[in-house]
Tab-separated table of C-alpha atoms in Angstrom:
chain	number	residue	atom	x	y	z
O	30	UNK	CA	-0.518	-8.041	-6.949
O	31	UNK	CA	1.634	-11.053	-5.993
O	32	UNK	CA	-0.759	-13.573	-6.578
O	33	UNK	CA	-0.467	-14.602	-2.803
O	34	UNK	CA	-3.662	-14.374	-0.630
O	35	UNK	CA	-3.977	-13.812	2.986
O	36	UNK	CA	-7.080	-13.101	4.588
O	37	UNK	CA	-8.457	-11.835	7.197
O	38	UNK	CA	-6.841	-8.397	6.580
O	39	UNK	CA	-7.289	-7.236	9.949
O	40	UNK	CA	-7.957	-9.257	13.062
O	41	UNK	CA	-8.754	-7.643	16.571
O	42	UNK	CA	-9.485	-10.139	19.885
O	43	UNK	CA	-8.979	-10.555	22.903
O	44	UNK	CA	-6.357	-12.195	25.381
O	45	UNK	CA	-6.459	-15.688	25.520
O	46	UNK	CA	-8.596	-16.536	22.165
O	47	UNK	CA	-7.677	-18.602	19.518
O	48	UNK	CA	-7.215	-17.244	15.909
O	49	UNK	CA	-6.832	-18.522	12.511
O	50	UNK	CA	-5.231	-17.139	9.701
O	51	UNK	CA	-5.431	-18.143	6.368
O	52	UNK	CA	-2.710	-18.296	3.248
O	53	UNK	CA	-2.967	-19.344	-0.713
O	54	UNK	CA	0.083	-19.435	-2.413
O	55	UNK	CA	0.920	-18.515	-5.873
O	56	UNK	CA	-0.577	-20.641	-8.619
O	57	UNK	CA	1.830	-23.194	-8.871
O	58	UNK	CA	4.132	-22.603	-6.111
O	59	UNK	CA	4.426	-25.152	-3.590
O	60	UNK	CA	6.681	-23.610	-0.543
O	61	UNK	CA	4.878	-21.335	1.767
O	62	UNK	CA	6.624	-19.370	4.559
O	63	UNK	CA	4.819	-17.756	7.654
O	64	UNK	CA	6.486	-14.478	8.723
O	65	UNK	CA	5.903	-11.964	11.602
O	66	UNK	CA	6.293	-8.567	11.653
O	67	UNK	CA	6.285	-6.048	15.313
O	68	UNK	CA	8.168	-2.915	15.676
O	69	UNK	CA	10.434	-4.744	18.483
O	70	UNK	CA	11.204	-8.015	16.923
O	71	UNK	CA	11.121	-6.856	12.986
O	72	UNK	CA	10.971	-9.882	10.317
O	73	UNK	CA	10.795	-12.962	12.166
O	74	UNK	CA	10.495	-16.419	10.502
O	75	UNK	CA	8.188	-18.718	11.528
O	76	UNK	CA	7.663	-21.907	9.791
O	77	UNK	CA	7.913	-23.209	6.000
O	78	UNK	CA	6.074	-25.979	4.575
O	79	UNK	CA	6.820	-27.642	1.293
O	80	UNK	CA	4.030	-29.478	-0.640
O	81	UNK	CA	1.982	-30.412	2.933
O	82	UNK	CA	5.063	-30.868	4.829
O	83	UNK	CA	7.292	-29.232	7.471
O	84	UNK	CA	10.198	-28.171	5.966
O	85	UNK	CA	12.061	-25.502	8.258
O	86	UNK	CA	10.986	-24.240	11.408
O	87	UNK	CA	11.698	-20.757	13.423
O	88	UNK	CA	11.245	-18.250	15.848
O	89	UNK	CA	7.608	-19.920	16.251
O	90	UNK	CA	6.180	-20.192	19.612
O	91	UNK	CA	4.323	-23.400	20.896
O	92	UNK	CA	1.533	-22.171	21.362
O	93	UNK	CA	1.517	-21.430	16.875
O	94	UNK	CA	1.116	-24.156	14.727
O	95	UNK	CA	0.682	-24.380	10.682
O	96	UNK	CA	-0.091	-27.195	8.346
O	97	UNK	CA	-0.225	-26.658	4.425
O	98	UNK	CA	-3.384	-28.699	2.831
O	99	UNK	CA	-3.035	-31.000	0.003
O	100	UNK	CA	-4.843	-27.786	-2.604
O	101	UNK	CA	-1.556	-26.118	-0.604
O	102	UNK	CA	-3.041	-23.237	0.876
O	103	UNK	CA	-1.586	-23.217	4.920
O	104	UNK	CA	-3.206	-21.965	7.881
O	105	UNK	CA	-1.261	-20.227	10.822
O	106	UNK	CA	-3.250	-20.992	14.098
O	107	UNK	CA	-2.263	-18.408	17.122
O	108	UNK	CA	-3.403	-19.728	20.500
O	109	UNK	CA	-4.064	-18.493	24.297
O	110	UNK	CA	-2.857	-15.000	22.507
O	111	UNK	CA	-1.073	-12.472	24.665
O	112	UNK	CA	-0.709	-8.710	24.101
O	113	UNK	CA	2.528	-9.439	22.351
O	114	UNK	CA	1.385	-11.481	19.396
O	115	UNK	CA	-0.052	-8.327	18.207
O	116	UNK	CA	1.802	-7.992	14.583
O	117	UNK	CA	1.294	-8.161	10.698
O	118	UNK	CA	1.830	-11.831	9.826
O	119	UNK	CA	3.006	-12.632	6.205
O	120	UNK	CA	1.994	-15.128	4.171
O	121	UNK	CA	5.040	-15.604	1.141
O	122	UNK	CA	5.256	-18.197	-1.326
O	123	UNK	CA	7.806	-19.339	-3.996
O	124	UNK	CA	8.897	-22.102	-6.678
O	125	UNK	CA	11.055	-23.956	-4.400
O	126	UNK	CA	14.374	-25.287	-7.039
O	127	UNK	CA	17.743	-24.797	-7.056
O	128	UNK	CA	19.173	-22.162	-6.641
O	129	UNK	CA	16.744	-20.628	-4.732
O	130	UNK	CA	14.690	-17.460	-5.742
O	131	UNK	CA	12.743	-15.100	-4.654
O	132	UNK	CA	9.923	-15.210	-2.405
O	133	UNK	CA	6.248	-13.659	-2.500
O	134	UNK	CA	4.561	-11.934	0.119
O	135	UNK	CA	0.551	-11.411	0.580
O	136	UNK	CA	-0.426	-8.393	1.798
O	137	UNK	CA	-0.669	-9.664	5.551
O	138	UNK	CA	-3.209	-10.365	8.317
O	139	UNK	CA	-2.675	-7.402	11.140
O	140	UNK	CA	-3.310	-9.225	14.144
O	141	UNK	CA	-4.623	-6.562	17.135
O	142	UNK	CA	-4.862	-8.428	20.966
O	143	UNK	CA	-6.835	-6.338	23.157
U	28	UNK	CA	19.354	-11.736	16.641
U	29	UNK	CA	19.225	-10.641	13.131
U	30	UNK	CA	21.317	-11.896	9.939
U	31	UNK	CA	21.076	-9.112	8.422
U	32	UNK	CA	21.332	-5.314	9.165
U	33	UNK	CA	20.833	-2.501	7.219
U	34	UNK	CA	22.749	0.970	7.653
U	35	UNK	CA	21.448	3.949	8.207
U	36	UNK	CA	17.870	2.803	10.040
U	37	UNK	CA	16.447	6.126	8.366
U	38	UNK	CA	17.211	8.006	5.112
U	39	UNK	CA	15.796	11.956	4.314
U	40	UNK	CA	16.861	12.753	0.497
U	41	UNK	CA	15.425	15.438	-2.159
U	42	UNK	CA	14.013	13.539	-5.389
U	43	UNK	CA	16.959	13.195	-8.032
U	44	UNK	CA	19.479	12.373	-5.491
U	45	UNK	CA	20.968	8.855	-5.257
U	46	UNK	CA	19.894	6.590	-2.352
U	47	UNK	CA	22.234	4.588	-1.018
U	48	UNK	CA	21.700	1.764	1.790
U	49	UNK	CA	24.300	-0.892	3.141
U	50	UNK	CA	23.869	-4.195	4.986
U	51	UNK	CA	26.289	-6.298	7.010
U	52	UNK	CA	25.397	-10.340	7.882
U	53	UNK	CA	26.972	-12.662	9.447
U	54	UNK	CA	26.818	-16.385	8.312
U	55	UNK	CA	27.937	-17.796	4.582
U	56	UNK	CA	25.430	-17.173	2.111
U	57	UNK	CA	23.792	-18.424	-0.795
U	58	UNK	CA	22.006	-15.496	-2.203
U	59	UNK	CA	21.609	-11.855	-0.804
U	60	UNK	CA	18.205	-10.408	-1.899
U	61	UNK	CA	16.381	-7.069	-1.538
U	62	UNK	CA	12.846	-6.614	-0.471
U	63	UNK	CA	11.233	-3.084	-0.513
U	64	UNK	CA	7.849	-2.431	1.732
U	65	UNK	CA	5.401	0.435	1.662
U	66	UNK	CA	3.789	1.486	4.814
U	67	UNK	CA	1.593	-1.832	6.403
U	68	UNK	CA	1.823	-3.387	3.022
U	69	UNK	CA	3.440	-6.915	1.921
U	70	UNK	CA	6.963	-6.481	0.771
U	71	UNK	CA	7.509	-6.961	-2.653
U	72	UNK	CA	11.280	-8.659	-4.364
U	73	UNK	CA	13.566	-6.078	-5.900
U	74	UNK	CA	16.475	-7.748	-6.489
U	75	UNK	CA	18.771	-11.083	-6.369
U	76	UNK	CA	22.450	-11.235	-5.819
U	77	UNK	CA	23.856	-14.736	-5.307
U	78	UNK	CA	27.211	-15.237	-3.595
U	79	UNK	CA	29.671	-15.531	-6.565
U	80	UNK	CA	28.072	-12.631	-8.001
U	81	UNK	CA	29.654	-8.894	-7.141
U	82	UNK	CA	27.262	-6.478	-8.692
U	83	UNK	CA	23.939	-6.638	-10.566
U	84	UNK	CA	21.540	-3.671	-11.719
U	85	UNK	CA	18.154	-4.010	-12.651
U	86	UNK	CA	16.791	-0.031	-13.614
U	87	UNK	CA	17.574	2.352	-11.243
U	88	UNK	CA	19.129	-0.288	-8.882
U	89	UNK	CA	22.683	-1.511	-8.183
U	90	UNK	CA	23.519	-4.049	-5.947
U	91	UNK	CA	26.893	-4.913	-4.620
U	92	UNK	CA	28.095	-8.022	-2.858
U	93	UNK	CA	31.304	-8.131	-0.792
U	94	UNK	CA	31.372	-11.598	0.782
U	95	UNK	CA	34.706	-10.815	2.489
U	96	UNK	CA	33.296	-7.951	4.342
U	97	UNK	CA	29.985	-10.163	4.603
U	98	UNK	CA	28.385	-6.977	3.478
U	99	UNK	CA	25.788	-5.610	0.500
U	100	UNK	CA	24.777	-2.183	-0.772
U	101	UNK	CA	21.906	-1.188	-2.473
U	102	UNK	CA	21.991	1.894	-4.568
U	103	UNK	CA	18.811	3.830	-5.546
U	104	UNK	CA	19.944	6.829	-8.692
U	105	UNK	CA	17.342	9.664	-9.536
U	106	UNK	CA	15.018	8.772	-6.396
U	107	UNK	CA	11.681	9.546	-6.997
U	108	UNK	CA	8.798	10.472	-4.536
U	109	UNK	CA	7.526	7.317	-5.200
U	110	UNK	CA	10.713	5.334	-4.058
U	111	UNK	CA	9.678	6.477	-0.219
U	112	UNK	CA	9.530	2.892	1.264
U	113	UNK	CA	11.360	0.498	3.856
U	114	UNK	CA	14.090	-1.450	2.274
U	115	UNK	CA	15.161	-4.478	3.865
U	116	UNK	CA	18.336	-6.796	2.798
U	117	UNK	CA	17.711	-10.423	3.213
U	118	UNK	CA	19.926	-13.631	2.961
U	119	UNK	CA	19.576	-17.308	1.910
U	120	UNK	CA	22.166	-18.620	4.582
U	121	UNK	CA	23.857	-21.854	3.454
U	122	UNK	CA	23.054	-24.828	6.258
U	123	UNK	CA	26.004	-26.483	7.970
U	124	UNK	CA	26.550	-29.159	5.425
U	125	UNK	CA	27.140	-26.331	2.535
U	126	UNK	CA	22.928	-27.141	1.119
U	127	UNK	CA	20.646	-24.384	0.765
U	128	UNK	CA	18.225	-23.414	3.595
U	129	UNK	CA	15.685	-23.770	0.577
U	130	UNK	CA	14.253	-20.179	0.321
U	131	UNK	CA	13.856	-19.513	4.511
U	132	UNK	CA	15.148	-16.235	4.245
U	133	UNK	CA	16.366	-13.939	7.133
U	134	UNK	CA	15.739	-10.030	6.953
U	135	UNK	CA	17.425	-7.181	8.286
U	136	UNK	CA	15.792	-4.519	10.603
U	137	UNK	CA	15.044	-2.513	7.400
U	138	UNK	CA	16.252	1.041	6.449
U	139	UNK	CA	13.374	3.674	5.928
U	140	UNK	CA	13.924	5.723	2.776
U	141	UNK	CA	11.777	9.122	2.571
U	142	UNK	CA	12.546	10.787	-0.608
U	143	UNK	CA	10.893	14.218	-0.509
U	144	UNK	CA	9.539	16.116	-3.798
């Protein structure tokens, strides 16, 4: 167990909804990272916020967006889904210092657009 | 495209034989790390190499770090059943001002291990 939580587990809707997934970090740890994973694209990086704010932004599409709440747990919102957002998204968290360490991962949301 | 990519994309071994995977980037780097996932699950840390470092071991694992070749191995010994997983390589690229890109990792495509009984 990595201490992360991501929930739902599983997600299945339909093209053109709206989802919401749902992230708390590690007690303690105040960096959390969005990831997505398809057979096509692998490991993508999406966003990372650090203590409520933006921090690094990546392969995320416009219609995404993610904030991290001041009890830092961060929500990943998915919009006017297509077929191709189906994935696993991660959820990973880590004491953000110098130099940097590891990160960890939740067990991930498996997003299904039907 | 990806930072990070790990050679061979698939792996058949009998348990007791050594495992042995390789990954190539591309950009400077602070740290190299190595991530192992089992089927659909979350992928969980195995182990940290950081740039001025050439080797490490932590149990059954040895890491190498070439940062002339901009390349990394990770070496499984006495594979077990249980050591069946993807493996993926993933590096802490330094930004263009020589700072850390503060924990956004980038992974490789992943190499899938099946270590048979």
């Amino acid at each position: 167990d990595s201490g992360v939580t991501q929930t739902p587990k599983h997600l299945i809707t339909a093209t053109g909804q709206r989802v919401t997934l749902r992230c708390s970090p590690r007690s303690g740890d105040l960096s959390v990272y969005w990831y997505q994973q398809s057979l096509d694209q692998g490991l993508q990086f999406l966003i990372q916020y650090y203590n409520g704010e933006e921090r690094a932004k990546g392969n995320i599409l416009e219609r995404f967006s993610a904030q991290q709440f001041p009890d830092l747990h961060s929500e990943l919102n998915l919009s006017s889904l297509e077929l191709g957002d189906s994935a696993l998204y991660f959820c990973a968290s880590s004491v953000l210092r110098d130099p940097p360490r590891e990160l960890f991962f939740g067990e991930g949301s498996r997003l299904t657009v039907l | 495209s990806q930072q990070g990519e790990e050679d061979p994309q698939a792996l058949s071994i009998q348990e007791g034989e050594n495992a042995t995977m390789n990954c190539s980037y591309k950009t400077s780097i602070n740290n190299l790390q190595w991530y192992r996932q089992n089927s659909g699950r979350g992928l969980v840390h195995l182990i940290l190499i950081r740039s001025n470092e050439r080797e490490k071991h932590s149990g059954r694992l040895r890491v190498t770090l070439d940062t002339s070749k901009k390349s990394s191995s990770l070496l499984i010994t006495a594979s077990r059943a249980a050591d069946t997983a993807s493996y993926f390589c993933a590096t802490d690229a330094t930004t263009n001002a020589g700072g850390t890109s503060y924990g956004k990792l980038t992974f490789g495509q992943g190499t899938i291990l099946t270590v048979h009984p």
